[in-house]
XYZ file of C-alpha atoms in Angstrom:
370
model
C 0.000 0.000 0.000
C 1.697 3.189 -1.160
C 0.420 6.705 -1.639
C -1.643 5.603 -4.614
C -3.656 3.320 -2.342
C -4.877 6.168 -0.137
C -7.384 8.960 -0.595
C -6.335 12.328 0.853
C -9.194 13.808 2.882
C -7.539 16.972 4.196
C -4.196 18.744 4.071
C -3.831 20.932 7.147
C -1.053 23.439 7.615
C 1.442 25.041 5.253
C 0.419 24.546 1.600
C 4.074 24.165 0.499
C 3.248 24.149 -3.253
C 5.899 22.284 -5.206
C 8.389 22.034 -2.345
C 9.201 22.644 1.285
C 7.888 25.884 2.742
C 8.088 27.374 6.193
C 4.929 28.817 7.701
C 4.544 32.545 8.223
C 6.603 34.003 11.067
C 3.338 35.030 12.706
C 1.159 31.983 13.427
C -2.369 31.666 12.076
C -5.329 29.349 12.829
C -4.521 27.342 9.724
C -0.745 26.888 9.806
C 1.684 24.807 11.856
C 5.388 24.689 12.578
C 6.867 21.225 13.100
C 3.805 19.409 14.518
C 4.791 16.279 16.445
C 1.619 14.811 17.942
C -1.867 14.110 16.638
C -5.129 12.631 17.940
C -8.199 11.753 15.872
C -11.601 10.333 16.774
C -15.191 10.699 15.550
C -15.615 14.118 17.126
C -12.378 16.045 16.822
C -8.797 16.402 15.638
C -6.146 17.549 18.114
C -2.611 18.536 17.055
C 0.491 19.355 19.082
C 1.829 22.250 17.014
C 5.161 21.775 18.714
C 7.241 24.493 17.037
C 4.647 27.120 17.928
C 4.331 25.755 21.500
C 0.595 25.279 21.264
C -2.161 22.692 20.842
C -4.783 23.148 18.109
C -8.278 21.638 18.237
C -10.796 21.109 15.444
C -14.194 20.255 16.944
C -15.265 18.444 13.801
C -12.878 16.299 11.795
C -11.599 18.573 8.990
C -12.830 17.742 5.522
C -11.139 20.451 3.454
C -7.561 21.533 2.874
C -6.015 24.198 5.146
C -9.135 24.357 7.312
C -8.457 26.604 10.337
C -8.614 25.237 13.870
C -11.435 26.176 16.224
C -9.503 26.391 19.505
C -5.886 26.960 20.541
C -4.385 26.054 23.919
C -1.132 27.305 25.400
C -1.367 30.714 23.737
C -3.743 33.649 24.309
C -4.770 33.643 20.630
C -3.937 32.133 17.248
C -1.278 34.752 16.383
C 0.956 34.422 19.465
C 3.817 31.930 19.667
C 6.745 31.052 21.893
C 7.266 28.929 24.987
C 5.450 29.735 28.219
C 2.576 31.304 26.258
C 4.743 33.904 24.600
C 6.233 34.914 27.936
C 3.153 34.851 30.178
C 4.543 31.977 32.190
C 4.312 28.171 32.423
C 0.938 28.391 34.200
C -0.539 29.349 30.847
C 1.719 27.774 28.258
C 3.752 24.879 26.864
C 7.344 24.258 25.940
C 7.422 21.801 23.022
C 4.174 19.864 23.508
C 4.298 16.453 21.835
C 1.961 13.609 22.819
C -1.781 14.343 22.830
C -4.696 12.005 23.590
C -8.257 11.965 24.848
C -8.472 9.388 27.643
C -11.679 8.766 29.598
C -13.046 11.996 28.112
C -10.073 14.024 29.352
C -7.527 15.760 27.151
C -3.958 14.934 28.167
C -0.938 16.763 26.721
C 2.709 15.813 27.215
C 4.302 19.222 27.828
C 7.701 17.733 27.179
C 10.216 20.458 27.938
C 8.274 21.466 31.045
C 8.595 17.819 32.193
C 4.903 17.323 32.946
C 1.506 16.216 31.736
C -1.341 18.731 31.613
C -4.918 17.497 31.925
C -8.231 19.075 30.922
C -11.316 17.362 32.346
C -12.974 17.715 28.926
C -11.793 18.748 25.486
C -11.880 22.562 25.680
C -14.246 24.494 23.438
C -12.674 27.909 24.059
C -9.227 29.280 23.322
C -6.668 29.537 26.141
C -8.720 27.416 28.538
C -6.502 26.625 31.556
C -5.735 23.002 32.463
C -7.507 21.361 35.374
C -4.619 19.247 36.643
C -0.878 18.676 36.312
C 1.027 15.417 36.711
C 4.776 15.354 37.316
C 5.271 18.787 38.901
C 4.467 20.525 42.179
C 1.903 22.909 40.701
C 1.411 24.709 37.394
C 4.372 27.070 37.873
C 6.951 24.299 38.368
C 8.898 23.153 35.286
C 12.152 21.590 36.538
C 13.479 18.202 35.449
C 12.401 15.396 37.805
C 10.419 17.842 39.964
C 13.623 19.744 40.673
C 15.276 16.813 42.439
C 16.499 13.270 41.956
C 14.903 10.750 39.608
C 11.827 9.206 41.228
C 8.625 7.355 40.388
C 6.638 10.635 40.410
C 8.697 12.901 38.123
C 9.567 13.183 34.424
C 12.433 14.212 32.184
C 11.133 14.938 28.685
C 7.894 12.913 28.650
C 7.170 12.658 24.923
C 4.458 10.024 24.529
C 1.417 8.749 26.384
C -1.452 6.314 25.985
C -3.945 4.080 27.752
C -4.947 0.444 27.320
C -6.573 -2.307 29.369
C -7.125 -0.014 32.355
C -3.514 1.171 32.425
C -2.040 4.607 31.669
C 1.459 4.736 30.145
C 4.020 7.533 29.689
C 7.329 7.376 27.819
C 9.669 9.242 30.170
C 12.196 9.714 27.411
C 14.978 11.601 29.194
C 14.984 9.044 32.006
C 15.080 6.179 29.450
C 12.027 4.426 30.857
C 8.282 3.868 30.544
C 6.009 4.516 33.521
C 2.679 2.750 34.013
C -0.233 3.469 36.346
C -3.206 1.226 36.970
C -5.972 3.731 36.311
C -5.658 7.440 35.578
C -2.649 8.997 37.380
C -2.850 11.868 39.827
C 0.109 14.034 40.750
C 2.334 12.621 43.446
C 1.135 9.043 42.998
C 4.121 6.821 42.154
C 4.025 4.730 39.009
C 2.902 1.142 39.572
C 5.270 -0.266 36.917
C 8.597 1.037 35.622
C 9.986 -0.486 32.416
C 13.594 -0.031 31.366
C 15.303 0.749 34.673
C 16.429 -1.278 37.671
C 15.020 1.149 40.254
C 12.848 4.300 40.498
C 15.946 6.478 40.958
C 17.980 5.311 37.928
C 17.890 6.643 34.370
C 20.885 5.287 32.474
C 20.847 4.653 28.734
C 20.120 0.940 28.154
C 20.295 0.443 31.946
C 23.918 1.562 31.853
C 24.981 -1.352 29.653
C 24.536 -2.812 26.173
C 21.195 -2.792 24.402
C 18.909 -5.612 25.554
C 15.325 -6.842 25.571
C 14.779 -4.910 28.833
C 16.332 -1.529 28.017
C 15.659 1.737 26.184
C 17.652 4.540 24.688
C 14.895 6.999 23.723
C 11.448 5.490 24.377
C 9.161 7.853 22.510
C 5.639 6.460 22.056
C 3.298 3.744 23.323
C 0.366 1.887 21.792
C -1.398 -1.400 22.412
C -3.191 -4.271 20.720
C -5.433 -6.769 22.502
C -2.346 -8.787 23.419
C 0.660 -6.444 23.464
C 1.971 -3.190 24.884
C 4.206 -1.657 22.222
C 6.935 0.938 22.804
C 8.768 2.874 20.087
C 12.380 2.843 21.312
C 13.495 5.470 18.810
C 17.137 5.765 19.874
C 17.657 2.018 19.442
C 15.793 2.059 16.090
C 13.223 -0.514 17.119
C 9.794 -1.250 18.594
C 9.522 -3.543 21.624
C 6.392 -5.468 22.618
C 5.310 -7.067 25.902
C 2.438 -9.482 26.272
C -0.082 -8.523 28.955
C 0.154 -8.396 31.927
C 3.199 -6.157 31.602
C 6.029 -6.243 34.140
C 9.668 -5.138 33.980
C 10.983 -8.172 32.151
C 12.415 -9.015 28.750
C 10.217 -7.974 25.839
C 8.482 -10.718 23.863
C 8.913 -9.218 20.392
C 11.147 -6.697 18.650
C 10.519 -5.036 15.304
C 13.092 -3.112 13.293
C 16.081 -5.156 14.470
C 17.264 -8.717 13.741
C 17.736 -9.453 17.455
C 16.962 -8.087 20.910
C 20.598 -7.113 21.488
C 21.143 -5.060 18.303
C 20.443 -1.400 17.549
C 21.795 -1.075 14.030
C 21.101 1.965 11.887
C 21.397 1.960 8.095
C 21.580 5.666 7.216
C 22.608 5.266 3.574
C 21.651 1.828 2.284
C 18.331 0.415 1.154
C 16.107 0.030 4.196
C 13.811 -2.822 3.240
C 10.695 -3.854 5.196
C 12.357 -4.766 8.524
C 14.511 -1.765 9.515
C 13.806 1.585 11.180
C 15.642 4.857 11.590
C 14.269 6.659 14.629
C 10.696 5.350 14.862
C 8.896 8.079 16.807
C 5.231 7.079 16.835
C 2.828 4.133 16.751
C -0.828 3.573 15.892
C -2.907 0.410 16.244
C -6.342 -0.695 15.105
C -7.961 -4.146 15.090
C -4.624 -5.922 15.445
C -2.834 -3.806 12.825
C 0.207 -1.665 13.613
C 1.483 1.456 11.854
C 4.946 2.765 12.781
C 6.192 6.246 11.906
C 9.667 5.397 10.591
C 10.578 9.036 10.924
C 14.087 9.402 9.503
C 13.141 7.111 6.599
C 10.244 9.430 5.710
C 7.717 6.630 5.654
C 5.172 4.627 7.622
C 5.388 0.843 7.906
C 2.301 -1.315 8.398
C 1.905 -4.771 9.929
C -1.523 -6.289 9.296
C -1.047 -8.565 12.321
C 1.529 -7.778 14.989
C 3.847 -10.723 15.719
C 3.622 -11.904 19.323
C 7.241 -13.028 19.761
C 10.636 -13.094 18.130
C 12.622 -10.566 16.091
C 13.127 -9.238 12.585
C 9.552 -9.558 11.300
C 9.111 -7.598 8.029
C 6.292 -5.112 7.474
C 3.479 -5.951 5.080
C 3.178 -2.510 3.465
C 4.788 0.910 3.217
C 3.060 4.289 3.158
C 4.708 7.484 1.900
C 7.316 5.807 -0.323
C 6.928 3.999 -3.650
C 8.556 0.890 -2.193
C 10.497 -0.549 0.734
C 13.899 0.419 -0.688
C 13.391 4.189 -0.946
C 13.459 6.686 1.888
C 13.891 10.185 0.423
C 12.251 13.265 1.887
C 9.178 13.838 -0.308
C 10.675 11.274 -2.723
C 13.464 13.822 -3.369
C 11.037 15.626 -5.683
C 8.177 17.788 -4.373
C 5.635 17.889 -1.590
C 2.495 15.987 -2.586
C -0.562 14.690 -0.754
C 1.115 11.273 -0.529
C 4.722 12.177 0.323
C 6.305 12.540 3.763
C 9.138 14.449 5.387
C 9.984 13.371 8.942
C 6.581 12.088 10.084
C 6.588 12.339 13.900
C 3.045 11.410 14.929
C 0.348 8.999 13.727
C -3.193 8.215 14.848
C -5.551 5.656 13.309
C -9.310 5.847 13.840
C -11.579 3.712 11.698
C -10.545 4.126 8.086
C -8.879 7.472 8.758
C -5.176 7.924 9.346
C -3.840 11.253 10.646
C -0.116 11.948 10.270
C 1.846 14.794 11.850
C 4.168 15.320 8.877
C 6.574 17.487 10.823
C 9.130 18.334 8.144
C 6.343 19.546 5.854
C 4.737 21.615 8.649
C 1.391 19.920 8.169
C -1.028 17.200 9.231
C -2.414 14.899 6.573
C -5.666 12.979 6.997
C -5.945 10.016 4.651
C -8.650 7.459 3.998
C -6.713 4.205 4.157
C -9.724 1.974 3.466
C -10.530 -1.143 5.426
């Protein structure tokens, strides 16, 4: 399945006719700068417009190109940009928001460089609505790494991704090289119930301070789940790890993108094929299928059924490239509705696939069929 097998439903963000184009220096309701996270369901589209330090909300799923957003969070209006709400302070703004999701009716945003999650009890319908809760910091004004102290089970260092499955809430605590899990929705100050990738709550070494293994991370960046597996995009080790439920801190059951659990090879110049990644930053699942944003290869890889164990399993299809052996930014030609340049975020809902195509400063919504 390549670009020809998809129907573009909406192109949101910079038009970029015929090639790469930066958005206007002054933000607008219809443009983005390096979006990294995206959420899609029947009711809305939510985008982490990371470069503009804001979150954009469409209260109906967009059905036309360059449709403006309805609501912006983290800024006082659609024309202000910059971290901390253009200087108003962290109580009212973001610093590089990334992961976004609606969980149990609540909007959760990974405010990565403020080392926290922000929570709205419902998806806001007005611009600049303040969050209702914070997780990972001692109040809305606090923004220090690991709550300003040592690594613990209640703090974060660059939390980039988040998700929920089977009654559990998961966060990729990227800077601490670990994944934190809570049974139920977390509240601030409540320690994580499970920590993957580290030997103790106060450690944060790359690959547990040793070689790459089936129990370690370099840059865990995103989480997703099938009925059987918790999946983690370990971007720095160029792989995806999977654990069968129930999940504990043990060796992963399956690895994708590498030929073995103890390898983290990168192939920056050669043909990539269907079983290799370069910095996979996001995951999306639906009905047993898996889509991986193979970011530095400017493509998405699709498995129609996720393997439950073993290593080296090839993908069934590629999206954004004409075949498995090409990986050029926008095919080394021009920006089109089917090309990609550093896709950072993906979300699958029904037959719709939303992609935060960061290098093209846009979000694409495609109909990928059944």
